[in-house]
Coordinates of C-alpha atoms and ligand atoms in Angstrom, one line a residue:
X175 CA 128.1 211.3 64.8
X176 CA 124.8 212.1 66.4
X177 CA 123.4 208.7 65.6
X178 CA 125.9 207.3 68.0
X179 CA 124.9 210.3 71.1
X180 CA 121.2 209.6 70.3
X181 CA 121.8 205.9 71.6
X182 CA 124.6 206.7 74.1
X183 CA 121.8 209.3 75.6
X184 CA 119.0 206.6 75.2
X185 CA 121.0 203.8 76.5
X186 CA 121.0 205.8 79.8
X187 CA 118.0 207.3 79.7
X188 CA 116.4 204.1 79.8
X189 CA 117.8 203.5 83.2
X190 CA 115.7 206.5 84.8
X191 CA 112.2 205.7 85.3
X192 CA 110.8 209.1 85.3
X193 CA 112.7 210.0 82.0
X194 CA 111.1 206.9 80.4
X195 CA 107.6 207.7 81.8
X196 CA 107.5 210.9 80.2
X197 CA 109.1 209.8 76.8
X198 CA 105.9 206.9 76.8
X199 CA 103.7 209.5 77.9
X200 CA 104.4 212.1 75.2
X201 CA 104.5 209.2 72.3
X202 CA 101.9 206.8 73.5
X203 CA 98.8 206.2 71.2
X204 CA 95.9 203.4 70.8
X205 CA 97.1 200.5 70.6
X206 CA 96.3 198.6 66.9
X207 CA 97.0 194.6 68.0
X208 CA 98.2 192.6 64.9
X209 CA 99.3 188.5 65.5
X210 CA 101.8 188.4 62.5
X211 CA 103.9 184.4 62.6
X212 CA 102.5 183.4 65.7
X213 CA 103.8 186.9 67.8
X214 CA 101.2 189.2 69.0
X215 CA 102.4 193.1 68.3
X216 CA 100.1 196.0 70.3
X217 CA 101.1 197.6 66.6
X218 CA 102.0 197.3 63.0
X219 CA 104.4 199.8 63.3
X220 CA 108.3 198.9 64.0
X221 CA 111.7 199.9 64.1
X222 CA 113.9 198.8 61.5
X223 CA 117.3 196.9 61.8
X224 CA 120.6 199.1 61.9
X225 CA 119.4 202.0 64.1
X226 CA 120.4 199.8 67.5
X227 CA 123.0 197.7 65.9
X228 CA 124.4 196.4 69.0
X229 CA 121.0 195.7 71.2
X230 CA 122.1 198.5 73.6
X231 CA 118.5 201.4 73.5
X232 CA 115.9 198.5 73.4
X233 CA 114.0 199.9 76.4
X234 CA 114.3 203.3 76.1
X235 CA 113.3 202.6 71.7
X236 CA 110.3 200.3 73.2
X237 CA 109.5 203.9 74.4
X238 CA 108.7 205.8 71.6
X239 CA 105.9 203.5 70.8
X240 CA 107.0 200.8 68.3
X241 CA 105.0 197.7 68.1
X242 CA 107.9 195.7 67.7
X243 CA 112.2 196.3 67.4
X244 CA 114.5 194.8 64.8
X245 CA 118.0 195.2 66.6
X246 CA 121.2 194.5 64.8
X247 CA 122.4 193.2 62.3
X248 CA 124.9 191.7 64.4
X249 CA 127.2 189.7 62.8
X250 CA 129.9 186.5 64.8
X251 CA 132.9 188.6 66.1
X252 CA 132.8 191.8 66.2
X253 CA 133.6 194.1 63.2
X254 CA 134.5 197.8 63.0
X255 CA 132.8 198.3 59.6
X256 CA 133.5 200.4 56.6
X257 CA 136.2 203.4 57.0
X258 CA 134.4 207.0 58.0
X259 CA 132.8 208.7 56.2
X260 CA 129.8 206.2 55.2
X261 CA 127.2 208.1 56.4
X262 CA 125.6 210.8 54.3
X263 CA 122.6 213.3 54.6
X264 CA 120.3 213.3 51.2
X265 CA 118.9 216.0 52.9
X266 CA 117.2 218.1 50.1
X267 CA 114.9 213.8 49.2
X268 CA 114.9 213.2 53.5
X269 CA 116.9 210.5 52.4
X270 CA 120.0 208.9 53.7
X271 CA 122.8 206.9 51.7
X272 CA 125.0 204.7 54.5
X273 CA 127.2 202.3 53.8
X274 CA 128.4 200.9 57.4
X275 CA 129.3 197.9 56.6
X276 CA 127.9 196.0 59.7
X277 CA 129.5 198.0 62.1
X278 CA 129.3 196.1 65.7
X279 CA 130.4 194.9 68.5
X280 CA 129.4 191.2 68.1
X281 CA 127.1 188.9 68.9
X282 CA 128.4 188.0 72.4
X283 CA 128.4 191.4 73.5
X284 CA 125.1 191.9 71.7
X285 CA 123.5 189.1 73.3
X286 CA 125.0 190.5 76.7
X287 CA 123.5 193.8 76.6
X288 CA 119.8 192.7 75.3
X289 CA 119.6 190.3 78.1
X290 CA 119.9 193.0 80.4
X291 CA 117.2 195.0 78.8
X292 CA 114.8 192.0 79.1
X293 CA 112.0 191.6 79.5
X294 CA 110.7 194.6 76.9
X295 CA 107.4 195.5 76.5
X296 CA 107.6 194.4 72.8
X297 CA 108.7 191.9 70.6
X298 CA 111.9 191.6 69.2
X299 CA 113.7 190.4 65.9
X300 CA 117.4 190.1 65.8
X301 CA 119.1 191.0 62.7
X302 CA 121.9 188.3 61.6
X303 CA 124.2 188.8 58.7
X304 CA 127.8 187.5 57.9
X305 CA 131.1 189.0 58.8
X306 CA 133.3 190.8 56.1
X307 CA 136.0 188.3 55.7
X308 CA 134.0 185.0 56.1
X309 CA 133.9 184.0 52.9
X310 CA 130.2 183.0 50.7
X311 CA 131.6 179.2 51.0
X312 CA 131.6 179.7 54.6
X313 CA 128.2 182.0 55.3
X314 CA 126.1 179.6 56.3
X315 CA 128.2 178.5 59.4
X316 CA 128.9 182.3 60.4
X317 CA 124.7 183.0 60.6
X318 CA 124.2 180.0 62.0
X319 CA 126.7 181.1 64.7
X320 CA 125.4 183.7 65.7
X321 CA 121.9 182.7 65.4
X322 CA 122.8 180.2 68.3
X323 CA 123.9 183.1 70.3
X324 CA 121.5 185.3 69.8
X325 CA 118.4 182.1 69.3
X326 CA 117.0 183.1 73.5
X327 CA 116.8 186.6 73.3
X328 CA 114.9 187.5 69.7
X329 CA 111.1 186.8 68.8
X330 CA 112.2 186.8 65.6
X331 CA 115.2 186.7 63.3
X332 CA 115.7 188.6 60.3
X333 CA 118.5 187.4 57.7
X334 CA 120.0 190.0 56.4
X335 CA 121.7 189.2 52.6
X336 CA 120.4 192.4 50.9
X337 CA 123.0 194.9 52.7
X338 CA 125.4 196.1 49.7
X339 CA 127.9 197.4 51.7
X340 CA 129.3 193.3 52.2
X341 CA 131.0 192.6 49.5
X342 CA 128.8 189.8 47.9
X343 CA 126.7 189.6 50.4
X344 CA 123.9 190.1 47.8
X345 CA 124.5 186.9 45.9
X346 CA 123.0 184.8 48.8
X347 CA 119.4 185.3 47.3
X348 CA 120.6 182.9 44.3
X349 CA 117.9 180.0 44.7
X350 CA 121.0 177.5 46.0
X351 CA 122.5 179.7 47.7
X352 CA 119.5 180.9 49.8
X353 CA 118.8 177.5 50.4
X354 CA 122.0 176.4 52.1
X355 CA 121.9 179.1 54.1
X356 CA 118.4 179.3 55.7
X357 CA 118.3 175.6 56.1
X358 CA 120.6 174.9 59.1
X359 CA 119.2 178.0 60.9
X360 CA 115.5 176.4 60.4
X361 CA 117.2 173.1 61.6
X362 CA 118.4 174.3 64.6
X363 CA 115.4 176.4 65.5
X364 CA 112.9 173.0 64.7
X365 CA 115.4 171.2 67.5
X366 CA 114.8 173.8 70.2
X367 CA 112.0 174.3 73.0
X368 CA 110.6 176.9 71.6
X369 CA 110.7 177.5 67.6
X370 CA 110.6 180.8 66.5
X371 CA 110.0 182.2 63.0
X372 CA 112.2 183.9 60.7
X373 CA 112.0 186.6 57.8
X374 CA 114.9 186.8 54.8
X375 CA 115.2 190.9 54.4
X376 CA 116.0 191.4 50.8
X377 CA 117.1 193.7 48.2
X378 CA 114.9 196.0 46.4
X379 CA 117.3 196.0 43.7
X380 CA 116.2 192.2 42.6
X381 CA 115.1 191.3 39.2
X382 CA 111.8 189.6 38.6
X383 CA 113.4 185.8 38.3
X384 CA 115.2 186.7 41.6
X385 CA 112.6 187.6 43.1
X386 CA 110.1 184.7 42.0
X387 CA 112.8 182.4 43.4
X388 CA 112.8 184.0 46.8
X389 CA 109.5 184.2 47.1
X390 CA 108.9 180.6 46.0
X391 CA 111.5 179.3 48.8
X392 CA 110.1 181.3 51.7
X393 CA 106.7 179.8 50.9
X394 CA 108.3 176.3 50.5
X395 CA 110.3 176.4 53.7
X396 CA 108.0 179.1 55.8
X397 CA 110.2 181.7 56.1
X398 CA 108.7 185.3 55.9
X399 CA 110.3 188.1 53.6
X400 CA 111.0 191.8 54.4
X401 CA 110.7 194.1 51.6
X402 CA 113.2 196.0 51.0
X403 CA 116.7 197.1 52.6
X404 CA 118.0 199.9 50.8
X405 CA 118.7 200.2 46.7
X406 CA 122.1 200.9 45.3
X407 CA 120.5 202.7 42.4
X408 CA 120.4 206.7 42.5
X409 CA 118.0 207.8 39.9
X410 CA 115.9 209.3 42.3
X411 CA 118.2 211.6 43.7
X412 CA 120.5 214.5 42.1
X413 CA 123.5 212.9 40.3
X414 CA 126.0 214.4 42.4
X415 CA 125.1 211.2 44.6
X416 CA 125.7 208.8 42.1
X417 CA 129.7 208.6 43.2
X418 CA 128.5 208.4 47.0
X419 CA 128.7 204.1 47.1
X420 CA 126.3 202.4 49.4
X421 CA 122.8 202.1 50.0
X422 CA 120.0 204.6 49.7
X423 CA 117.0 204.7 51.6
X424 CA 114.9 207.2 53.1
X425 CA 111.9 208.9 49.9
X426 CA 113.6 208.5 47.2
X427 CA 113.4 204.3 47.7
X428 CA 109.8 204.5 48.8
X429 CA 108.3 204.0 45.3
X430 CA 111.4 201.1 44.4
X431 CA 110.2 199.4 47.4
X432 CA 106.6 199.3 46.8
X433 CA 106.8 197.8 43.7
X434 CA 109.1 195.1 45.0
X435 CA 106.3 194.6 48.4
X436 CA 103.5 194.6 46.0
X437 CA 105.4 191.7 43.7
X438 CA 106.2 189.7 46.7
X439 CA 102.8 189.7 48.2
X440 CA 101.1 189.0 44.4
X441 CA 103.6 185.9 44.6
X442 CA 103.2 184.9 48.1
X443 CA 99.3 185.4 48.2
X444 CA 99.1 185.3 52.2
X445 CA 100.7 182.6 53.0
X446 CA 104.0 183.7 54.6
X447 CA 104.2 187.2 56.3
X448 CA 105.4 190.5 55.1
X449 CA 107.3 193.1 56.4
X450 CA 107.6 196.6 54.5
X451 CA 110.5 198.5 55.0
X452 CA 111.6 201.7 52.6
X453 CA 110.2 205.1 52.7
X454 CA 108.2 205.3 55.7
X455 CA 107.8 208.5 56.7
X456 CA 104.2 210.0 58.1
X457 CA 100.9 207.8 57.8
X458 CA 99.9 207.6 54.1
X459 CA 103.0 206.0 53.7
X460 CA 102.5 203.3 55.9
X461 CA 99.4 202.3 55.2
X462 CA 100.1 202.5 51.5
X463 CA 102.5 199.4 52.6
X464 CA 99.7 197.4 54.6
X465 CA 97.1 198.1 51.5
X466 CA 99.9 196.4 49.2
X467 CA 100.2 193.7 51.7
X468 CA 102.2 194.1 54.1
X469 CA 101.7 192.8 57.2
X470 CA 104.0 195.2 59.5
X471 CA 106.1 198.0 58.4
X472 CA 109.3 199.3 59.3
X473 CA 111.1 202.6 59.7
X474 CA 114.6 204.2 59.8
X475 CA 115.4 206.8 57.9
X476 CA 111.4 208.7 58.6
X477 CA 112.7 208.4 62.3
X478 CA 115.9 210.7 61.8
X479 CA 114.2 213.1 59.7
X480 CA 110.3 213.4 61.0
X481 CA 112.0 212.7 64.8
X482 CA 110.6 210.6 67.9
X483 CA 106.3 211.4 67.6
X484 CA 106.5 209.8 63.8
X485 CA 105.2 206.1 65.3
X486 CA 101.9 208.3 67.5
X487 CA 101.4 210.0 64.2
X488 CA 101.3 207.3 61.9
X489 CA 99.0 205.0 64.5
X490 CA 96.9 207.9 64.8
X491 CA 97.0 208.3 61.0
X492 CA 95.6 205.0 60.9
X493 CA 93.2 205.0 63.4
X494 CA 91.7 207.8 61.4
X495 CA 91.6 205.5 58.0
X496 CA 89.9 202.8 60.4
X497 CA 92.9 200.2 59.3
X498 CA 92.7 197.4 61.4
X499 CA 94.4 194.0 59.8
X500 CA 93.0 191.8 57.6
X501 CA 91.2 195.0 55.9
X502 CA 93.5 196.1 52.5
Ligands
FMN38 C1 122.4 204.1 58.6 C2 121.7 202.9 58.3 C3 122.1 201.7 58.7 C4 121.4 200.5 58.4 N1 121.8 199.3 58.9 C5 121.1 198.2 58.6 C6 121.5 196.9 59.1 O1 122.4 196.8 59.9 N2 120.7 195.9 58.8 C7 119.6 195.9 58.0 O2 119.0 194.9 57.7 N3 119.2 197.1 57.5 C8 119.9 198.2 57.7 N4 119.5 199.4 57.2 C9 118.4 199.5 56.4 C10 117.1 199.8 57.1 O3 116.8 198.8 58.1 C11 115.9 200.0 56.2 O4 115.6 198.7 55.6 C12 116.2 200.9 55.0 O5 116.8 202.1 55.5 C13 114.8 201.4 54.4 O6 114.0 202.0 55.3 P1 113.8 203.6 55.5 O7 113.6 204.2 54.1 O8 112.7 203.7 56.4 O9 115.1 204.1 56.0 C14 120.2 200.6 57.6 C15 119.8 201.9 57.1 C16 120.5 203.0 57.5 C17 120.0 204.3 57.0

């Protein structure tokens, strides 16, 4: 898969000074600083989670002139993830439709290679979600897990229940539910030297009341929310998708996921962060994300298909519409 050769090359590449010089040199733009939960970022503009699933291309990502990484999702042991294929080219809608299934190599080995990387020039979130056969009874002990063994090397930590390639995994955002699982990881992160923030990425596939109760509970316990991971609806592709199972993301989810980000920042009015991840790809799409309220974005999918300059464009892109935060 070239996915897996782009971070094989990166993960040496970022090794060789003079290769990682010239990759900075050729991507590097003005920097736009943005203090988002208590971490300063030189930009809005990040990497989203599942493109380094195993914390292995940190530096050599750092590179191409992200304000900020989310690496993972890592789950406890390792997993080999869903059977091949489960990764497919929307080409004619630059989308993609993947369903991986947390593919990785574990948190111990995750936790192994980022610590070599350290430090990075920017911050980093780690992306925790549950393994396939832990069961929903037992999910809150599996992410807490390997939130303790990832806790020293992330800025922040991103909860992931909104993948729909884990069987259930979706039914975590159920008020209760939600609740029993963020609360030990908030425990354990109050009882340590330093206490670092977390975000609950969810599903852009949530109905209003679903919604309202997630975004009530992140302002209640201070969590921040990333809308959206990718939707398991297909309207806006050609139906020949629609037997393709797994998650779509890429154009055809930007407009789902704006309307999500614009209901979760009317409900949270300021006062937990937001991250907007879905449809990223060139400058107007970014900052259409920022004007709804986010606070960073993400991308994934605009990477793979616009390639490595897509962060300098959209910074520059932004510079040009004088964003700066604070100003929707
Ligand atoms: C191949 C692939 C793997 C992904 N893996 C993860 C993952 O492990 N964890 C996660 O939270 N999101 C994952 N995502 C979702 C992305 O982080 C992102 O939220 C989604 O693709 C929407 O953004 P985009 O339209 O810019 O791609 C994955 C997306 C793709 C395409």
């Amino acid at each position: 898969m070239i996915h897996d050769a782009v971070i094989k090359t990166a993960r040496t590449a970022q090794h060789i000074g003079p290769v990682t010089a010239v990759v900075k040199f050729l991507t590097r733009a003005k920097d736009i600083p943005v203090t988002v939960a208590g971490i300063k970022f030189r930009n809005p503009v990040g990497l989203a989670a599942g493109f380094d699933k195993n914390c292995e291309a940190a530096r050599f990502l750092a590179g191409l002139g992200f304000g900020f990484l989310e690496l993972g999702t890592v789950t406890l042991r390792p997993q080999p993830g869903n059977p091949k294929p489960r990764l497919f080219r929307v080409r004619e809608n630059k989308a993609i439709i993947n369903r991986m299934g947390f593919n990785n190599a574990g948190a111990w080995e995750a936790a192994r290679s980022l610590e070599k990387l350290l430090p990075l020039p920017v911050p980093v979130g780690i992306s925790v979600g549950k393994n396939a056969d832990c069961s929903l009874e037992d999910a809150p002990k599996n992410y807490l897990e390997t939130l303790k063994v990832m806790y020293p090397f992330g800025d922040y930590f991103a909860v992931n229940i909104s993948s729909p390639n884990t069987l259930q995994l979706r039914s975590l955002h159920g008020g209760d539910k939600l609740r029993r699982l963020v609360e030990p990881m908030l425990d354990f992160a109050s009882g340590q030297k330093q206490k670092k923030p977390f975000f609950i990425k969810i599903a852009p596939d949530l109905d209003d009341k679903e919604l309202e109760g997630a975004a009530a509970l992140a302002v209640e316990m201070g969590f921040g929310l990333i809308a959206t991971n990718t939707t398991v609806r297909r309207e806006a592709v050609h139906e020949r998708w629609r037997a393709h199972e797994g998650g779509l993301s890429g154009g055809p989810l930007r407009a789902l996921s704006n309307e999500i980000l614009g209901k979760t920042a009317a409900l949270v009015k300021g006062r937990v962060p937001l991250i907007g991840s879905g449809g990223v790809s060139d400058g107007a799409s970014a900052l259409e994300k920022l004007k709804l309220g986010a606070d960073l974005v993400q991308v994934y999918s605009g990477l793979v298909y616009e390639g490595p300059f897509l962060v300098k464009e959209i910074l520059e892109y932004l510079h040009k519409h004088r964003w700066h935060p604070g100003h929707r």
